[in-house]
Amino acid sequence: MQNNKKLIRNIAIGLAVVILIIVGYRLLRGGNSASETLIEVPVKRGPFIGEVYSTGQLQAENSTFIEVPKELSSRNINIFEIQVTDLVDEGTVVQEGDFVASLDHSAIEEMITAGEDELKKALQALEDARIDTNINMSNLRDGLLNARVEVEEKKLVLEQSVYESPAVKRQAALDLERAEQNLLQLQRNYELKQRQAVNSVERAREEVRRDQETLRDIENLFEALDIVAPKQGMVIYSYDRLGTKIKVGSTVSRWAPRIAELPDLSSMISKTFINEIDISKVKVGQKVKVGVDAFPDKVFDGEVITVANIGQTLPNGDTKVFEVNIKLFGSDKDLRPAMTTSNVITINS
């Protein structure tokens, strides 16, 4: 009897375990089925548009540049660079002839002082050359006069020795010959010294002329250091060769002459740089949507007008990029140079 009860208990436990295993298995199967549910969507046919995105900066397509004065290019002025000491605020609207910028006057004042000193030295050297020439040539002329007198004296002695012995006449003839040779030598020496004196004075005079020309060029440059607007327009600062905006304290030169510009705001372009991976996709003539960060609600149509053939590395950058210019169609009075743009170039559709 006890054995039967024990058997029944074992069977019940076994059935319970089997039921638990089946229930657990079904629960696990149910969870997996839920996670493997597929979502189906209909396939539609439509256009595929490829686009390249970039940020850029607005520039006027045409500008009148305000540069260092042309007097700085004089070959007589050895100034490699000069500092901007004053500059009107960017965005100032100026009229023709209005003040725009001033360059360092103190450096040119020092050059004027040095130039005046050099001219004084050159004038003194010219005067010394003239005095020396007059003294030397006067002495040479006196020597020639004495030599001519001596020749005449020797001729007279020879003439008076006609009744003298042959030896005396021979000596008189030799004395005359020596006197004539001495006169000839002095004449040649006089001509040589005269040419040398003329050249010496001419060199001194040429040095004076050069110093006068240099001083005149420096004085003209000094007068041109205050730069005025060549026409009416809005002043926008230019950038130096390192991409830094010109400001008071910046240096400019004949090789990097731009200080500011007066842009034509009726025709604008967006200057942007495309990385070397995408540049092969960008072509002249491609359409562009240009947004301006300052006016998020405005989008302008544009077109790629130039694509650089040679890449460059921008300051503070380490990758090659290529300059691309995008022309905006139409005009907008709110657009200003240096505004940031967002460009979407359609490369295919």
CSV table of C-alpha atoms in Angstrom, one decimal, residues 59-302:
chain,number,residue,atom,x,y,z
A,59,GLN,CA,31.1,88.0,-51.4
A,60,ALA,CA,30.3,90.6,-54.0
A,61,GLU,CA,30.9,89.3,-57.5
A,62,ASN,CA,32.4,92.7,-58.3
A,63,SER,CA,34.2,95.1,-56.0
A,64,THR,CA,36.3,98.3,-56.1
A,65,PHE,CA,39.4,97.6,-54.0
A,66,ILE,CA,40.9,100.1,-51.7
A,67,GLU,CA,44.7,99.5,-51.7
A,68,VAL,CA,48.0,100.9,-50.5
A,69,PRO,CA,48.9,104.1,-52.5
A,70,LYS,CA,50.7,103.5,-55.8
A,71,GLU,CA,53.6,105.7,-54.4
A,72,LEU,CA,54.6,102.7,-52.2
A,73,SER,CA,55.7,100.9,-55.4
A,74,SER,CA,58.4,103.4,-56.3
A,75,ARG,CA,61.7,101.7,-56.9
A,76,ASN,CA,63.3,104.4,-54.7
A,77,ILE,CA,61.4,103.4,-51.6
A,78,ASN,CA,62.6,100.3,-49.8
A,79,ILE,CA,59.5,99.6,-47.7
A,80,PHE,CA,58.5,96.0,-47.6
A,81,GLU,CA,55.4,96.5,-45.4
A,82,ILE,CA,53.6,99.3,-43.6
A,83,GLN,CA,51.1,99.3,-40.7
A,84,VAL,CA,47.5,100.3,-40.8
A,85,THR,CA,47.1,102.9,-38.0
A,86,ASP,CA,43.5,104.0,-38.6
A,87,LEU,CA,40.5,102.5,-40.3
A,88,VAL,CA,36.8,103.5,-40.5
A,89,ASP,CA,34.3,101.0,-39.1
A,90,GLU,CA,33.4,98.1,-41.3
A,91,GLY,CA,30.0,98.7,-42.9
A,92,THR,CA,30.4,102.5,-43.0
A,93,VAL,CA,28.8,104.0,-46.1
A,94,VAL,CA,31.3,106.5,-47.6
A,95,GLN,CA,31.1,109.0,-50.5
A,96,GLU,CA,33.8,109.5,-53.1
A,97,GLY,CA,36.8,111.3,-51.4
A,98,ASP,CA,35.8,110.3,-47.8
A,99,PHE,CA,38.5,109.1,-45.5
A,100,VAL,CA,38.9,105.3,-45.3
A,101,ALA,CA,42.2,104.4,-43.8
A,102,SER,CA,45.6,105.8,-42.6
A,103,LEU,CA,49.0,104.2,-42.8
A,104,ASP,CA,51.9,104.7,-40.4
A,105,HIS,CA,53.2,108.2,-40.8
A,106,SER,CA,56.1,107.9,-38.3
A,107,ALA,CA,58.0,105.4,-40.4
A,108,ILE,CA,57.8,107.7,-43.5
A,109,GLU,CA,58.8,110.7,-41.4
A,110,GLU,CA,62.0,108.9,-40.4
A,111,MET,CA,62.7,108.2,-44.1
A,112,ILE,CA,62.1,111.9,-45.0
A,113,THR,CA,64.7,112.9,-42.4
A,114,ALA,CA,67.2,110.3,-43.6
A,115,GLY,CA,66.5,111.4,-47.2
A,116,GLU,CA,67.2,115.0,-46.4
A,117,ASP,CA,70.5,114.1,-44.8
A,118,GLU,CA,71.5,112.1,-47.8
A,119,LEU,CA,70.6,114.9,-50.1
A,120,LYS,CA,72.7,117.4,-48.1
A,121,LYS,CA,75.7,115.0,-48.2
A,122,ALA,CA,75.3,114.6,-52.0
A,123,LEU,CA,75.1,118.4,-52.6
A,124,GLN,CA,78.2,118.9,-50.5
A,125,ALA,CA,80.0,116.2,-52.5
A,126,LEU,CA,79.0,117.9,-55.7
A,127,GLU,CA,80.3,121.2,-54.5
A,128,ASP,CA,83.6,119.5,-53.4
A,129,ALA,CA,83.9,117.9,-56.8
A,130,ARG,CA,83.5,121.2,-58.5
A,131,ILE,CA,86.0,122.9,-56.3
A,132,ASP,CA,88.6,120.1,-56.7
A,133,THR,CA,88.0,120.1,-60.4
A,134,ASN,CA,88.6,123.9,-60.7
A,135,ILE,CA,91.8,123.7,-58.6
A,136,ASN,CA,93.2,120.8,-60.4
A,137,MET,CA,92.4,122.1,-63.9
A,138,SER,CA,93.8,125.5,-63.0
A,139,ASN,CA,97.1,123.9,-61.9
A,140,LEU,CA,97.2,121.8,-65.1
A,141,ARG,CA,96.5,124.9,-67.2
A,142,ASP,CA,99.4,126.7,-65.5
A,143,GLY,CA,101.6,123.8,-66.2
A,144,LEU,CA,100.6,123.9,-69.9
A,145,LEU,CA,101.3,127.6,-70.1
A,146,ASN,CA,104.8,127.2,-68.6
A,147,ALA,CA,105.5,124.3,-71.0
A,148,ARG,CA,104.5,126.5,-74.0
A,149,VAL,CA,106.7,129.3,-72.7
A,150,GLU,CA,109.6,126.9,-72.3
A,151,VAL,CA,109.2,125.6,-75.9
A,152,GLU,CA,109.3,129.2,-77.2
A,153,GLU,CA,112.4,129.9,-75.2
A,154,LYS,CA,114.1,126.8,-76.5
A,155,LYS,CA,113.2,127.8,-80.0
A,156,LEU,CA,114.8,131.2,-79.5
A,157,VAL,CA,117.9,129.6,-78.1
A,158,LEU,CA,118.2,127.3,-81.1
A,159,GLU,CA,117.7,130.2,-83.5
A,160,GLN,CA,120.4,132.2,-81.7
A,161,SER,CA,122.9,129.3,-81.8
A,162,VAL,CA,123.1,129.5,-85.6
A,163,TYR,CA,126.7,130.8,-85.4
A,164,GLU,CA,127.7,128.5,-82.5
A,165,SER,CA,129.6,125.3,-82.7
A,166,PRO,CA,127.8,122.2,-83.9
A,167,ALA,CA,127.8,120.8,-80.3
A,168,VAL,CA,126.1,123.9,-79.0
A,169,LYS,CA,123.5,123.8,-81.8
A,170,ARG,CA,123.0,120.1,-81.2
A,171,GLN,CA,122.3,120.7,-77.5
A,172,ALA,CA,119.9,123.5,-78.3
A,173,ALA,CA,118.0,121.2,-80.7
A,174,LEU,CA,117.8,118.5,-78.0
A,175,ASP,CA,116.6,120.9,-75.4
A,176,LEU,CA,113.8,122.1,-77.8
A,177,GLU,CA,112.8,118.5,-78.6
A,178,ARG,CA,112.6,117.7,-74.9
A,179,ALA,CA,110.5,120.8,-74.2
A,180,GLU,CA,108.1,119.9,-77.1
A,181,GLN,CA,107.7,116.3,-75.8
A,182,ASN,CA,107.0,117.6,-72.3
A,183,LEU,CA,104.4,120.0,-73.7
A,184,LEU,CA,102.7,117.2,-75.7
A,185,GLN,CA,102.7,115.0,-72.5
A,186,LEU,CA,101.2,117.8,-70.5
A,187,GLN,CA,98.5,118.3,-73.1
A,188,ARG,CA,97.5,114.7,-73.1
A,189,ASN,CA,97.5,114.6,-69.3
A,190,TYR,CA,95.3,117.7,-69.3
A,191,GLU,CA,92.8,116.2,-71.6
A,192,LEU,CA,92.7,113.0,-69.5
A,193,LYS,CA,92.3,114.9,-66.3
A,194,GLN,CA,89.6,117.1,-67.8
A,195,ARG,CA,87.6,114.0,-68.8
A,196,GLN,CA,88.1,112.5,-65.3
A,197,ALA,CA,87.0,115.8,-63.7
A,198,VAL,CA,83.9,116.0,-65.9
A,199,ASN,CA,83.0,112.4,-65.0
A,200,SER,CA,83.6,113.1,-61.3
A,201,VAL,CA,81.3,116.1,-61.3
A,202,GLU,CA,78.7,114.2,-63.4
A,203,ARG,CA,78.7,111.3,-60.9
A,204,ALA,CA,78.2,113.7,-58.0
A,205,ARG,CA,75.4,115.5,-59.9
A,206,GLU,CA,73.7,112.1,-60.7
A,207,GLU,CA,73.9,111.2,-57.0
A,208,VAL,CA,72.2,114.5,-56.2
A,209,ARG,CA,69.5,113.8,-58.8
A,210,ARG,CA,68.9,110.3,-57.4
A,211,ASP,CA,68.6,111.6,-53.8
A,212,GLN,CA,66.3,114.4,-54.9
A,213,GLU,CA,64.1,111.9,-56.7
A,214,THR,CA,64.1,109.6,-53.7
A,215,LEU,CA,63.2,112.4,-51.3
A,216,ARG,CA,60.4,113.6,-53.7
A,217,ASP,CA,59.0,110.0,-53.9
A,218,ILE,CA,59.0,109.7,-50.1
A,219,GLU,CA,57.3,113.0,-49.6
A,220,ASN,CA,54.7,112.1,-52.2
A,221,LEU,CA,54.1,108.8,-50.3
A,222,PHE,CA,53.7,110.7,-47.0
A,223,GLU,CA,51.0,112.8,-48.6
A,224,ALA,CA,49.2,109.7,-49.8
A,225,LEU,CA,49.2,107.8,-46.5
A,226,ASP,CA,45.7,109.1,-45.8
A,227,ILE,CA,43.6,106.9,-48.1
A,228,VAL,CA,40.2,108.1,-49.4
A,229,ALA,CA,37.3,106.3,-51.1
A,230,PRO,CA,37.5,106.2,-54.9
A,231,LYS,CA,33.7,106.0,-55.1
A,232,GLN,CA,30.5,105.8,-53.1
A,233,GLY,CA,29.9,102.5,-51.3
A,234,MET,CA,30.0,100.4,-48.1
A,235,VAL,CA,33.4,99.7,-46.6
A,236,ILE,CA,34.1,96.0,-46.2
A,237,TYR,CA,37.5,94.9,-44.7
A,238,SER,CA,39.7,92.8,-46.9
A,239,TYR,CA,41.8,89.7,-45.8
A,240,ASP,CA,45.5,89.2,-45.8
A,241,ARG,CA,47.4,86.3,-47.3
A,242,LEU,CA,46.8,84.2,-44.2
A,243,GLY,CA,43.0,84.7,-44.3
A,244,THR,CA,43.0,87.2,-41.4
A,245,LYS,CA,40.7,90.2,-41.7
A,246,ILE,CA,42.6,93.6,-42.1
A,247,LYS,CA,42.2,95.8,-39.0
A,248,VAL,CA,44.1,98.6,-37.2
A,249,GLY,CA,47.6,97.2,-36.5
A,250,SER,CA,47.6,94.9,-39.6
A,251,THR,CA,50.5,95.3,-42.1
A,252,VAL,CA,50.0,95.7,-45.8
A,253,SER,CA,52.5,95.9,-48.7
A,254,ARG,CA,52.9,96.4,-52.4
A,255,TRP,CA,52.6,92.6,-52.7
A,256,ALA,CA,49.5,92.3,-50.5
A,257,PRO,CA,48.0,95.8,-51.1
A,258,ARG,CA,44.3,95.4,-50.3
A,259,ILE,CA,43.0,97.2,-47.2
A,260,ALA,CA,39.3,97.2,-47.9
A,261,GLU,CA,36.7,97.1,-50.7
A,262,LEU,CA,33.5,98.7,-51.8
A,263,PRO,CA,31.4,95.8,-53.0
A,264,ASP,CA,28.6,95.9,-55.7
A,265,LEU,CA,25.8,94.4,-53.6
A,266,SER,CA,23.6,93.9,-56.6
A,267,SER,CA,25.4,90.7,-57.6
A,268,MET,CA,26.5,88.3,-54.9
A,269,ILE,CA,28.4,85.0,-54.8
A,270,SER,CA,28.9,82.3,-52.2
A,271,LYS,CA,32.5,81.3,-51.8
A,272,THR,CA,32.8,77.8,-50.4
A,273,PHE,CA,35.3,75.0,-50.1
A,274,ILE,CA,34.5,71.4,-51.0
A,275,ASN,CA,36.6,68.4,-49.7
A,276,GLU,CA,38.7,66.3,-52.0
A,277,ILE,CA,36.2,63.4,-51.7
A,278,ASP,CA,33.2,65.3,-53.1
A,279,ILE,CA,35.0,67.7,-55.5
A,280,SER,CA,34.9,65.3,-58.4
A,281,LYS,CA,31.1,65.4,-58.3
A,282,VAL,CA,30.8,69.2,-58.5
A,283,LYS,CA,30.7,70.8,-61.9
A,284,VAL,CA,30.2,74.3,-63.3
A,285,GLY,CA,26.6,74.9,-64.2
A,286,GLN,CA,25.1,72.7,-61.4
A,287,LYS,CA,22.1,74.2,-59.6
A,288,VAL,CA,22.4,75.2,-56.0
A,289,LYS,CA,20.0,76.2,-53.1
A,290,VAL,CA,21.7,78.8,-51.0
A,291,GLY,CA,20.5,79.6,-47.5
A,292,VAL,CA,21.7,82.5,-45.4
A,293,ASP,CA,22.2,81.8,-41.7
A,294,ALA,CA,21.2,85.4,-40.8
A,295,PHE,CA,17.8,84.9,-42.6
A,296,PRO,CA,16.6,81.3,-42.1
A,297,ASP,CA,13.4,81.9,-44.0
A,298,LYS,CA,15.2,83.0,-47.2
A,299,VAL,CA,16.5,80.5,-49.7
A,300,PHE,CA,18.1,81.7,-53.0
A,301,ASP,CA,18.6,79.9,-56.3
A,302,GLY,CA,22.1,79.8,-57.5
